[in-house]
Tab-separated table of C-alpha atoms and ligand atoms in Angstrom:
chain	number	residue	atom	x	y	z
A	7	MET	CA	-15.956	-17.929	-14.382
A	8	ARG	CA	-17.078	-14.734	-16.067
A	9	ILE	CA	-15.046	-11.827	-14.723
A	10	ALA	CA	-15.371	-8.074	-15.219
A	11	MET	CA	-12.278	-6.067	-14.287
A	12	ILE	CA	-13.104	-2.401	-13.645
A	13	GLY	CA	-10.005	-0.290	-14.293
A	14	THR	CA	-7.373	-1.457	-16.756
A	15	GLY	CA	-4.237	0.111	-15.282
A	16	TYR	CA	-1.217	-1.809	-14.006
A	17	VAL	CA	-3.205	-4.018	-11.658
A	18	GLY	CA	-6.395	-4.369	-13.711
A	19	LEU	CA	-4.597	-5.236	-16.944
A	20	ILE	CA	-2.233	-7.763	-15.387
A	21	SER	CA	-4.940	-9.348	-13.227
A	22	GLY	CA	-7.344	-9.469	-16.176
A	23	ALA	CA	-4.788	-11.042	-18.512
A	24	CYS	CA	-3.700	-13.589	-15.890
A	25	PHE	CA	-7.298	-14.525	-14.989
A	26	ALA	CA	-7.942	-15.071	-18.712
A	27	ASP	CA	-4.824	-17.211	-18.840
A	28	PHE	CA	-6.266	-19.310	-15.976
A	29	GLY	CA	-9.119	-20.081	-18.393
A	30	HIS	CA	-11.711	-17.570	-17.210
A	31	GLN	CA	-13.735	-15.325	-19.512
A	32	VAL	CA	-12.504	-11.790	-18.778
A	33	ILE	CA	-13.672	-8.386	-19.897
A	34	CYS	CA	-11.488	-5.434	-18.884
A	35	VAL	CA	-13.338	-2.149	-18.553
A	36	ASP	CA	-11.817	1.306	-18.541
A	37	LYS	CA	-13.173	4.836	-18.747
A	38	ASP	CA	-10.251	5.843	-20.913
A	39	ALA	CA	-11.549	5.188	-24.456
A	40	ASP	CA	-8.089	5.706	-26.037
A	41	LYS	CA	-6.580	3.086	-23.744
A	42	VAL	CA	-9.365	0.615	-24.554
A	43	ALA	CA	-8.977	1.233	-28.296
A	44	ALA	CA	-5.203	0.735	-28.088
A	45	LEU	CA	-5.582	-2.474	-26.072
A	46	THR	CA	-8.139	-3.796	-28.518
A	47	ARG	CA	-5.551	-3.244	-31.289
A	48	GLY	CA	-3.084	-5.225	-29.173
A	49	GLU	CA	-1.054	-2.184	-28.057
A	50	ILE	CA	-0.001	-2.347	-24.416
A	51	PRO	CA	0.059	1.065	-22.696
A	52	ILE	CA	2.643	0.067	-20.058
A	53	PHE	CA	5.958	-1.752	-20.119
A	54	GLU	CA	5.793	-4.982	-18.151
A	55	PRO	CA	7.905	-7.986	-19.185
A	56	GLY	CA	5.806	-10.673	-20.927
A	57	LEU	CA	2.553	-8.712	-20.811
A	58	ASP	CA	2.201	-8.118	-24.562
A	59	ALA	CA	2.447	-11.843	-25.357
A	60	LEU	CA	0.067	-12.769	-22.525
A	61	VAL	CA	-2.548	-10.255	-23.667
A	62	ALA	CA	-2.198	-11.241	-27.336
A	63	SER	CA	-2.542	-14.970	-26.696
A	64	ASN	CA	-5.612	-14.547	-24.518
A	65	ILE	CA	-7.305	-12.188	-26.976
A	66	ALA	CA	-6.609	-14.743	-29.703
A	67	ALA	CA	-8.071	-17.510	-27.523
A	68	GLY	CA	-11.267	-15.451	-27.139
A	69	ARG	CA	-10.930	-15.217	-23.347
A	70	LEU	CA	-9.915	-11.556	-23.012
A	71	ALA	CA	-11.579	-8.404	-24.334
A	72	PHE	CA	-11.583	-4.671	-23.585
A	73	THR	CA	-14.470	-2.238	-23.436
A	74	THR	CA	-15.715	1.065	-22.067
A	75	ASP	CA	-19.163	-0.425	-21.510
A	76	LEU	CA	-19.223	-1.111	-17.778
A	77	ALA	CA	-22.926	-1.916	-17.557
A	78	ALA	CA	-22.902	-4.668	-20.173
A	79	SER	CA	-19.789	-6.247	-18.666
A	80	VAL	CA	-21.057	-6.214	-15.082
A	81	GLY	CA	-24.458	-7.597	-16.083
A	82	LYS	CA	-22.874	-10.810	-17.374
A	83	ALA	CA	-20.240	-11.310	-14.656
A	84	ASP	CA	-19.994	-13.766	-11.755
A	85	ALA	CA	-17.295	-11.615	-10.180
A	86	VAL	CA	-16.619	-7.899	-10.686
A	87	PHE	CA	-13.180	-6.685	-9.568
A	88	ILE	CA	-12.636	-3.019	-8.765
A	89	ALA	CA	-9.034	-2.182	-9.747
A	90	VAL	CA	-9.211	1.595	-10.117
A	91	GLY	CA	-6.610	3.978	-8.694
A	92	THR	CA	-6.529	5.078	-5.046
A	93	PRO	CA	-3.971	7.909	-5.162
A	94	SER	CA	-3.081	10.178	-2.250
A	95	ARG	CA	-5.788	12.776	-1.805
A	96	ARG	CA	-4.380	16.220	-2.424
A	97	GLY	CA	-3.731	18.129	0.768
A	98	ASP	CA	-4.267	15.515	3.464
A	99	GLY	CA	-2.628	12.222	2.400
A	100	HIS	CA	-5.767	10.109	2.851
A	101	ALA	CA	-6.416	7.588	0.074
A	102	ASP	CA	-8.642	9.234	-2.545
A	103	LEU	CA	-11.612	6.880	-2.803
A	104	SER	CA	-13.579	8.872	-5.358
A	105	TYR	CA	-12.765	6.407	-8.185
A	106	VAL	CA	-13.709	3.401	-6.052
A	107	HIS	CA	-17.003	4.972	-4.970
A	108	ALA	CA	-17.854	6.046	-8.516
A	109	ALA	CA	-17.139	2.535	-9.795
A	110	ALA	CA	-19.318	1.037	-7.022
A	111	ARG	CA	-22.257	3.257	-7.982
A	112	GLU	CA	-21.906	2.367	-11.663
A	113	ILE	CA	-21.637	-1.332	-10.841
A	114	ALA	CA	-24.725	-1.188	-8.595
A	115	ALA	CA	-26.972	-0.065	-11.399
A	116	ALA	CA	-25.829	-2.883	-13.712
A	117	LEU	CA	-25.908	-5.944	-11.418
A	118	ALA	CA	-27.923	-8.932	-12.627
A	119	GLY	CA	-28.079	-12.306	-10.856
A	120	PHE	CA	-25.793	-13.225	-7.945
A	121	THR	CA	-22.543	-11.276	-8.292
A	122	VAL	CA	-19.490	-10.909	-6.085
A	123	VAL	CA	-18.038	-7.396	-6.142
A	124	VAL	CA	-14.385	-7.551	-5.132
A	125	THR	CA	-12.125	-4.644	-4.205
A	126	LYS	CA	-8.667	-5.314	-5.578
A	127	SER	CA	-7.577	-1.697	-5.269
A	128	THR	CA	-5.647	-0.889	-2.086
A	129	VAL	CA	-8.287	0.713	0.125
A	130	PRO	CA	-8.572	1.898	3.732
A	131	VAL	CA	-10.201	-0.322	6.321
A	132	GLY	CA	-13.944	0.042	6.076
A	133	THR	CA	-14.044	0.755	2.332
A	134	GLY	CA	-15.729	-2.606	1.695
A	135	ASP	CA	-18.476	-1.563	4.122
A	136	GLU	CA	-18.917	1.710	2.249
A	137	VAL	CA	-18.937	-0.036	-1.151
A	138	GLU	CA	-21.636	-2.361	0.213
A	139	ARG	CA	-23.664	0.583	1.535
A	140	LEU	CA	-23.417	2.451	-1.795
A	141	ILE	CA	-24.441	-0.609	-3.808
A	142	ARG	CA	-27.362	-1.546	-1.537
A	143	GLU	CA	-28.568	2.068	-1.488
A	144	ALA	CA	-28.445	2.365	-5.297
A	145	ASN	CA	-29.880	-1.087	-5.968
A	146	PRO	CA	-31.683	-2.555	-2.907
A	147	ALA	CA	-32.830	-5.612	-4.887
A	148	ALA	CA	-29.336	-6.625	-6.021
A	149	ASP	CA	-28.180	-10.138	-5.091
A	150	VAL	CA	-24.607	-9.202	-4.271
A	151	ALA	CA	-21.749	-9.967	-1.886
A	152	ILE	CA	-18.823	-7.612	-1.347
A	153	ALA	CA	-15.320	-8.996	-0.795
A	154	SER	CA	-11.798	-7.668	-0.424
A	155	ASN	CA	-8.950	-9.255	-2.379
A	156	PRO	CA	-5.878	-7.035	-2.107
A	157	GLU	CA	-3.190	-7.375	-4.736
A	158	PHE	CA	0.483	-7.876	-3.873
A	159	LEU	CA	2.097	-7.978	-7.347
A	160	ARG	CA	5.261	-5.974	-7.973
A	161	GLU	CA	5.673	-4.003	-11.163
A	162	GLY	CA	8.532	-5.443	-13.209
A	163	ALA	CA	7.738	-8.985	-12.028
A	164	ALA	CA	3.976	-8.655	-12.071
A	165	ILE	CA	2.970	-11.698	-14.130
A	166	ARG	CA	5.196	-14.020	-12.143
A	167	ASP	CA	3.905	-12.528	-8.905
A	168	PHE	CA	0.293	-12.938	-10.013
A	169	LYS	CA	0.732	-16.525	-11.166
A	170	PHE	CA	3.013	-17.674	-8.341
A	171	PRO	CA	1.997	-15.551	-5.356
A	172	ASP	CA	3.097	-16.274	-1.792
A	173	ARG	CA	-0.568	-16.172	-0.790
A	174	ILE	CA	-3.978	-14.947	-1.867
A	175	VAL	CA	-5.927	-12.959	0.720
A	176	ILE	CA	-9.720	-13.049	0.460
A	177	GLY	CA	-11.767	-11.018	2.894
A	178	THR	CA	-15.438	-11.906	3.128
A	179	SER	CA	-17.729	-13.716	5.517
A	180	ASP	CA	-20.221	-14.565	2.755
A	181	GLU	CA	-20.127	-18.286	1.930
A	182	ARG	CA	-21.254	-17.825	-1.670
A	183	ALA	CA	-18.556	-15.197	-2.234
A	184	ARG	CA	-15.920	-17.550	-0.768
A	185	LYS	CA	-17.046	-20.236	-3.193
A	186	VAL	CA	-16.913	-17.903	-6.241
A	187	LEU	CA	-13.469	-16.541	-5.309
A	188	GLY	CA	-12.257	-20.049	-4.505
A	189	ASP	CA	-13.246	-20.980	-8.073
A	190	VAL	CA	-11.609	-17.854	-9.536
A	191	TYR	CA	-8.313	-18.785	-7.854
A	192	ARG	CA	-8.674	-22.572	-8.230
A	193	PRO	CA	-5.730	-22.873	-10.672
A	194	LEU	CA	-3.508	-21.374	-7.970
A	195	SER	CA	-4.875	-23.349	-5.035
A	196	LEU	CA	-4.380	-26.515	-7.106
A	197	SER	CA	-0.691	-25.632	-7.277
A	198	GLN	CA	-0.531	-25.250	-3.481
A	199	VAL	CA	-0.756	-21.444	-3.257
A	200	PRO	CA	-2.349	-20.725	0.142
A	201	LEU	CA	-5.757	-19.062	-0.070
A	202	MET	CA	-6.217	-17.163	3.150
A	203	PHE	CA	-9.857	-16.466	3.953
A	204	THR	CA	-10.476	-13.766	6.511
A	205	ASP	CA	-12.940	-10.985	7.196
A	206	ARG	CA	-13.095	-7.941	4.967
A	207	ARG	CA	-11.557	-5.385	7.334
A	208	THR	CA	-8.669	-7.699	8.155
A	209	ALA	CA	-7.959	-8.238	4.452
A	210	GLU	CA	-7.937	-4.473	3.902
A	211	LEU	CA	-5.502	-3.963	6.764
A	212	ILE	CA	-3.224	-6.832	5.626
A	213	LYS	CA	-2.412	-4.958	2.411
A	214	TYR	CA	-1.440	-1.696	4.135
A	215	ALA	CA	0.457	-3.522	6.876
A	216	ALA	CA	2.425	-5.464	4.234
A	217	ASN	CA	3.432	-2.347	2.318
A	218	ALA	CA	4.266	-0.406	5.477
A	219	PHE	CA	6.418	-3.291	6.720
A	220	LEU	CA	8.360	-3.475	3.436
A	221	ALA	CA	8.822	0.308	3.387
A	222	THR	CA	10.102	0.059	6.976
A	223	LYS	CA	12.608	-2.636	6.033
A	224	ILE	CA	13.988	-0.507	3.196
A	225	THR	CA	14.149	2.563	5.406
A	226	PHE	CA	15.892	0.621	8.161
A	227	ILE	CA	18.703	-0.524	5.878
A	228	ASN	CA	18.964	2.970	4.412
A	229	GLU	CA	19.663	4.393	7.865
A	230	ILE	CA	22.147	1.600	8.572
A	231	ALA	CA	23.819	2.579	5.267
A	232	ASP	CA	24.359	6.119	6.581
A	233	LEU	CA	25.987	4.680	9.688
A	234	ALA	CA	28.068	2.232	7.641
A	235	GLU	CA	29.486	5.130	5.625
A	236	ARG	CA	30.542	6.935	8.800
A	237	VAL	CA	32.051	3.963	10.614
A	238	GLY	CA	33.798	2.481	7.586
A	239	ALA	CA	31.599	-0.606	7.199
A	240	ASP	CA	29.985	-2.006	4.045
A	241	VAL	CA	26.172	-1.951	4.104
A	242	GLN	CA	25.924	-4.622	1.393
A	243	GLU	CA	27.773	-7.028	3.651
A	244	VAL	CA	25.706	-5.964	6.647
A	245	ALA	CA	22.521	-6.662	4.655
A	246	ARG	CA	23.883	-10.047	3.613
A	247	GLY	CA	24.912	-10.848	7.142
A	248	ILE	CA	21.543	-10.029	8.679
A	249	GLY	CA	19.529	-11.295	5.700
A	250	MET	CA	20.877	-14.827	6.081
A	251	ASP	CA	19.052	-14.932	9.400
A	252	ASN	CA	15.711	-16.545	8.542
A	253	ARG	CA	13.948	-14.389	11.093
A	254	ILE	CA	14.985	-11.324	9.071
A	255	GLY	CA	15.155	-12.540	5.469
A	256	SER	CA	17.293	-11.069	2.696
A	257	LYS	CA	14.621	-9.294	0.627
A	258	PHE	CA	14.087	-5.515	0.772
A	259	LEU	CA	17.469	-4.931	2.363
A	260	HIS	CA	19.067	-3.144	-0.578
A	261	ALA	CA	20.167	0.308	0.538
A	262	GLY	CA	19.411	3.097	-1.906
A	263	PRO	CA	18.189	6.647	-2.369
A	264	GLY	CA	14.842	6.108	-0.583
A	265	PHE	CA	11.686	4.345	-1.675
A	266	GLY	CA	9.362	5.728	-4.318
A	267	GLY	CA	6.895	4.225	-6.770
A	268	SER	CA	3.166	4.035	-7.158
A	269	CYS	CA	2.422	2.261	-3.855
A	270	PHE	CA	4.788	2.606	-0.875
A	271	PRO	CA	4.696	6.411	-0.493
A	272	LYS	CA	0.922	6.744	-0.848
A	273	ASP	CA	0.086	3.595	1.116
A	274	THR	CA	2.306	4.368	4.119
A	275	ARG	CA	0.828	7.876	4.220
A	276	ALA	CA	-2.713	6.500	3.967
A	277	LEU	CA	-2.062	3.969	6.761
A	278	VAL	CA	-0.920	6.731	9.107
A	279	LYS	CA	-4.128	8.628	8.267
A	280	ILE	CA	-6.342	5.579	8.830
A	281	ALA	CA	-4.746	5.113	12.262
A	282	GLN	CA	-5.222	8.790	13.131
A	283	ASP	CA	-8.920	8.454	12.284
A	284	TYR	CA	-9.101	5.786	14.982
A	285	ASP	CA	-6.950	7.743	17.483
A	286	VAL	CA	-4.031	5.386	17.088
A	287	GLN	CA	-0.537	6.665	16.438
A	288	LEU	CA	1.673	4.514	14.198
A	289	ARG	CA	4.965	6.067	15.271
A	290	ILE	CA	7.161	3.650	13.342
A	291	VAL	CA	5.357	4.229	10.041
A	292	GLU	CA	5.328	7.995	10.664
A	293	ALA	CA	9.092	7.858	11.249
A	294	VAL	CA	9.549	5.832	8.041
A	295	LEU	CA	7.773	8.544	6.047
A	296	GLY	CA	9.841	11.295	7.657
A	297	VAL	CA	13.139	9.473	7.182
A	298	ASN	CA	12.339	8.670	3.548
A	299	ASP	CA	11.395	12.269	2.682
A	300	HIS	CA	14.533	13.530	4.360
A	301	ARG	CA	16.624	10.941	2.508
A	302	LYS	CA	15.475	12.128	-0.921
A	303	ARG	CA	16.657	15.652	-0.126
A	304	ALA	CA	19.873	14.290	1.374
A	305	MET	CA	20.570	12.393	-1.875
A	306	ALA	CA	20.499	15.611	-3.872
A	307	ARG	CA	22.958	17.156	-1.406
A	308	LYS	CA	25.218	14.091	-1.675
A	309	VAL	CA	25.234	14.293	-5.470
A	310	ILE	CA	26.166	17.958	-5.254
A	311	ALA	CA	28.939	17.210	-2.763
A	312	ALA	CA	30.254	14.384	-4.952
A	313	SER	CA	30.269	16.755	-7.937
A	314	GLY	CA	32.629	19.143	-6.152
A	315	GLY	CA	30.213	21.217	-4.051
A	316	ALA	CA	28.093	22.775	-6.812
A	317	VAL	CA	26.447	21.608	-9.993
A	318	ARG	CA	25.542	24.976	-11.528
A	319	ALA	CA	26.381	24.879	-15.256
A	320	LYS	CA	27.893	21.404	-14.822
A	321	THR	CA	27.029	18.615	-17.229
A	322	LEU	CA	25.483	15.656	-15.414
A	323	ALA	CA	24.415	12.300	-16.830
A	324	ILE	CA	21.580	10.606	-14.943
A	325	LEU	CA	20.835	6.978	-15.775
A	326	GLY	CA	17.365	5.716	-14.881
A	327	LEU	CA	14.018	7.507	-14.601
A	328	ALA	CA	11.557	4.733	-13.717
A	329	PHE	CA	11.098	4.142	-9.990
A	330	LYS	CA	12.649	0.710	-10.429
A	331	PRO	CA	13.924	-1.486	-13.271
A	332	ASN	CA	11.663	-3.413	-15.668
A	333	THR	CA	8.852	-0.898	-15.545
A	334	ASP	CA	8.172	2.453	-17.193
A	335	ASP	CA	6.215	3.691	-14.177
A	336	LEU	CA	7.377	7.136	-13.082
A	337	ARG	CA	4.945	7.655	-10.212
A	338	SER	CA	6.809	9.087	-7.183
A	339	SER	CA	10.085	8.063	-8.794
A	340	VAL	CA	13.089	9.160	-6.744
A	341	ALA	CA	15.050	9.393	-10.007
A	342	ILE	CA	12.650	12.002	-11.386
A	343	ASP	CA	12.940	14.016	-8.149
A	344	LEU	CA	16.721	13.878	-8.420
A	345	VAL	CA	16.713	15.078	-12.043
A	346	ALA	CA	14.322	17.897	-11.108
A	347	ASP	CA	16.526	18.893	-8.149
A	348	MET	CA	19.663	18.991	-10.314
A	349	LEU	CA	17.894	21.099	-12.953
A	350	LYS	CA	16.777	23.473	-10.206
A	351	GLU	CA	20.396	23.724	-9.037
A	352	GLY	CA	21.337	24.905	-12.522
A	353	ALA	CA	22.942	21.712	-13.872
A	354	GLN	CA	22.785	20.653	-17.535
A	355	VAL	CA	21.231	17.220	-17.222
A	356	THR	CA	21.225	14.453	-19.823
A	357	VAL	CA	19.045	11.465	-18.975
A	358	TYR	CA	18.548	7.967	-20.279
A	359	ASP	CA	16.167	5.167	-19.296
A	360	PRO	CA	15.658	1.961	-21.325
A	361	LYS	CA	11.836	2.095	-21.171
A	362	ALA	CA	10.553	5.241	-19.444
A	363	MET	CA	11.743	8.011	-21.812
A	364	GLU	CA	8.474	8.407	-23.666
A	365	LYS	CA	6.430	8.674	-20.480
A	366	ALA	CA	8.919	11.156	-19.025
A	367	ARG	CA	8.629	13.330	-22.137
A	368	GLU	CA	4.830	13.136	-22.103
A	369	ALA	CA	4.608	13.882	-18.378
A	370	ASN	CA	6.868	16.889	-18.883
A	371	ALA	CA	8.142	16.236	-15.368
A	372	ILE	CA	11.753	17.086	-16.165
A	373	ALA	CA	11.447	19.828	-18.763
A	374	GLY	CA	14.899	21.184	-19.488
A	375	ALA	CA	16.658	17.813	-19.400
A	376	THR	CA	18.204	16.407	-22.576
A	377	PHE	CA	17.116	12.881	-23.564
A	378	ALA	CA	19.922	10.623	-24.802
A	379	ASN	CA	19.464	7.544	-26.998
A	380	SER	CA	21.642	5.252	-24.897
A	381	ALA	CA	23.425	5.083	-21.574
A	382	LEU	CA	26.746	5.675	-23.301
A	383	GLU	CA	25.449	8.668	-25.238
A	384	ALA	CA	24.233	10.194	-21.956
A	385	THR	CA	27.734	10.066	-20.489
A	386	GLN	CA	29.285	12.083	-23.351
A	387	SER	CA	31.197	15.036	-21.811
A	388	ALA	CA	29.565	14.443	-18.420
A	389	GLU	CA	31.329	15.881	-15.405
A	390	ALA	CA	29.520	13.399	-13.162
A	391	LEU	CA	27.442	10.296	-13.763
A	392	ILE	CA	24.554	9.443	-11.446
A	393	ILE	CA	22.936	5.992	-11.351
A	394	ALA	CA	19.341	6.470	-10.223
A	395	THR	CA	17.645	3.176	-11.226
A	396	GLU	CA	19.298	-0.240	-11.236
A	397	TRP	CA	18.481	-1.369	-14.784
A	398	PRO	CA	20.634	-4.455	-15.543
A	399	GLU	CA	22.019	-2.811	-18.694
A	400	PHE	CA	23.630	-0.082	-16.579
A	401	ALA	CA	25.494	-2.700	-14.543
A	402	ASN	CA	26.875	-4.110	-17.804
A	403	VAL	CA	27.980	-0.826	-19.362
A	404	ASP	CA	31.618	-0.721	-20.530
A	405	LEU	CA	33.183	1.434	-17.825
A	406	GLU	CA	36.403	2.034	-19.771
A	407	VAL	CA	34.343	3.546	-22.593
A	408	VAL	CA	32.295	5.564	-20.081
A	409	LYS	CA	35.473	6.951	-18.542
A	410	GLY	CA	36.774	7.909	-21.972
A	411	LYS	CA	33.592	9.863	-22.693
A	412	MET	CA	33.383	11.721	-19.384
A	413	THR	CA	35.157	15.000	-18.738
A	414	THR	CA	35.745	14.114	-15.086
A	415	PRO	CA	35.462	10.506	-13.914
A	416	ILE	CA	32.997	10.989	-11.029
A	417	ILE	CA	30.260	8.439	-10.445
A	418	PHE	CA	27.511	8.726	-7.846
A	419	ASP	CA	25.959	5.272	-7.741
A	420	GLY	CA	22.648	5.475	-5.871
A	421	ARG	CA	22.031	1.752	-6.420
A	422	ASN	CA	25.405	0.160	-5.586
A	423	LEU	CA	25.739	-1.436	-9.026
A	424	PHE	CA	29.533	-1.555	-9.040
A	425	ASP	CA	32.347	-2.882	-6.907
A	426	PRO	CA	34.174	0.059	-5.259
A	427	GLU	CA	37.606	-1.565	-5.503
A	428	THR	CA	37.215	-2.123	-9.256
A	429	MET	CA	35.978	1.428	-9.740
A	430	GLY	CA	39.071	2.798	-8.008
A	431	LYS	CA	41.292	0.667	-10.227
A	432	LEU	CA	39.470	1.923	-13.302
A	433	GLY	CA	40.296	5.462	-12.215
A	434	PHE	CA	36.944	6.700	-10.971
A	435	HIS	CA	36.002	8.845	-8.013
A	436	TYR	CA	33.245	6.514	-6.910
A	437	HIS	CA	30.510	7.336	-4.400
A	438	SER	CA	27.916	4.744	-3.466
A	439	ILE	CA	25.453	4.050	-0.662
A	440	GLY	CA	26.686	2.794	2.692
A	441	ARG	CA	30.178	1.960	1.458
A	442	ALA	CA	33.555	3.674	1.547
A	443	ARG	CA	34.160	6.436	-0.978
A	444	VAL	CA	36.812	5.479	-3.521
A	445	THR	CA	39.341	7.659	-5.314
A	446	PRO	CA	41.366	6.593	-8.372
A	447	HIS	CA	44.120	4.127	-7.395
B	5	NAD	P1	-3.746	2.919	-12.576
B	5	NAD	O1	-3.871	4.360	-12.311
B	5	NAD	O2	-2.608	2.404	-13.403
B	5	NAD	O3	-5.090	2.374	-13.251
B	5	NAD	C1	-6.366	2.721	-12.845
B	5	NAD	C2	-7.271	2.633	-14.081
B	5	NAD	O4	-8.635	2.723	-13.664
B	5	NAD	C3	-7.061	3.756	-15.082
B	5	NAD	O5	-6.814	3.200	-16.358
B	5	NAD	C4	-8.385	4.537	-15.064
B	5	NAD	O6	-8.743	5.072	-16.324
B	5	NAD	C5	-9.368	3.457	-14.647
B	5	NAD	N1	-10.623	3.910	-14.021
B	5	NAD	C6	-10.807	4.822	-13.033
B	5	NAD	N2	-12.108	4.924	-12.720
B	5	NAD	C7	-12.782	4.038	-13.514
B	5	NAD	C8	-14.147	3.673	-13.660
B	5	NAD	N3	-15.108	4.203	-12.901
B	5	NAD	N4	-14.464	2.750	-14.601
B	5	NAD	C9	-13.503	2.188	-15.357
B	5	NAD	N5	-12.195	2.495	-15.263
B	5	NAD	C10	-11.834	3.404	-14.358
B	5	NAD	O7	-3.694	2.222	-11.132
B	5	NAD	P2	-2.908	0.887	-10.685
B	5	NAD	O8	-1.455	1.158	-10.505
B	5	NAD	O9	-3.342	-0.248	-11.527
B	5	NAD	O10	-3.512	0.694	-9.205
B	5	NAD	C11	-4.852	0.298	-9.017
B	5	NAD	C12	-5.004	-0.071	-7.549
B	5	NAD	O11	-4.207	-1.222	-7.243
B	5	NAD	C13	-4.546	1.005	-6.569
B	5	NAD	O12	-5.380	0.988	-5.439
B	5	NAD	C14	-3.165	0.559	-6.190
B	5	NAD	O13	-2.771	1.036	-4.913
B	5	NAD	C15	-3.329	-0.940	-6.166
B	5	NAD	N6	-2.073	-1.695	-6.387
B	5	NAD	C16	-1.187	-1.273	-7.328
B	5	NAD	C17	-0.031	-2.011	-7.560
B	5	NAD	C18	0.996	-1.549	-8.584
B	5	NAD	O14	2.105	-2.079	-8.576
B	5	NAD	N7	0.672	-0.611	-9.458
B	5	NAD	C19	0.213	-3.191	-6.833
B	5	NAD	C20	-0.741	-3.605	-5.904
B	5	NAD	C21	-1.881	-2.848	-5.684
């Protein structure tokens, strides 16, 4: 199949590279000329494990290319995927569809021959209808079908998720579109991945419902963690105990400082807004948003309490900036919020992240923080150490060395990387999530 991928961000680049790896002919289009030039030189603008090799091998095989020329790419394609951003609209929390609509208009003018236009971006219910209206209005003669194909990949495990998904959701009632998308995903259906065909609006709602459900699961265990702390229980064990029940499942039950990232916050907010537009109140999802916002502020207060009641002029080390490990994505990262809060409180903050330092510097989101070259360097003379992202290398840090470098051995572990008992034995004041506080034995 000949595929044009409009938008070469996290989703567009990974989807494009994986489709090329399936054997399709893929052209990735982006408005950002610098990004396209860098990709053409083989430079990958994001950190995602395995992505550089995947892109390089498919460029070399002649199946993957990058361009700013949308019209030429669309004109030759059997399927055009829209994978542009749908951020929260400033002020009201609705999904901002301006990029999707602009892409649809540009695509309309360039269509030639039967083409399936597929929304891969996460979009509110009814967006497919609007994309269809825009395209038919701009180009009434176009032979086109509009489908929805939401993406469920996770950053940090994106290639694996794309190549071995739990399911593929395809929303369209057009037979020709079903056939084209069936062919696009044939390598996956051959390996028994379920292709779920449904109508367009249902496909759009499946994506939001999935993200809202996962955000709810995280928020649920976070609240149970607060209770566990008070009653002297261990939330990790609670999560294990309930997660072994197949009806519940063990994933997304890791208590932490609240969810962040490029999808859950904006998508839960957008789902609440979609429901309000239809006079439906999603009380559970609204509560999830409220609890999560409150939790982020509560984390800052907990760090301050753990650091002796005030952090003004104190030296803090914060490990982790990305919203989760194995990515350099800082969008709505709880770690960034925490660093910003500590700076506001007057702390001297030294930060380290294995992959997200450059983006944090560029974004200027935490001006005033000092950037260390390693986790150990960050802990030098620290009066408290805060773990904000669970990068595996932080779990493997030599704690004896860390203790030797710190002025006071206080650790606030927002990701439960360490065993409390061991931390007490090592001589730390150790605070974690949903588990007993430990003082040096
Ligand atoms: P992103 O911001 O990383 O990338 C979007 C890209 O689209 C940018 O490079 C931008 O320059 C480009 N673009 C915008 N308008 C364009 C146009 N008219 N023509 C060509 N290029 C254009 O976004 P992302 O994280 O890849 O997310 C894309 C969509 O996928 C969103 O709706 C998001 O919710 C959804 N999604 C994201 C993830 C994730 O983990 N990031 C997972 C599943 C779904």
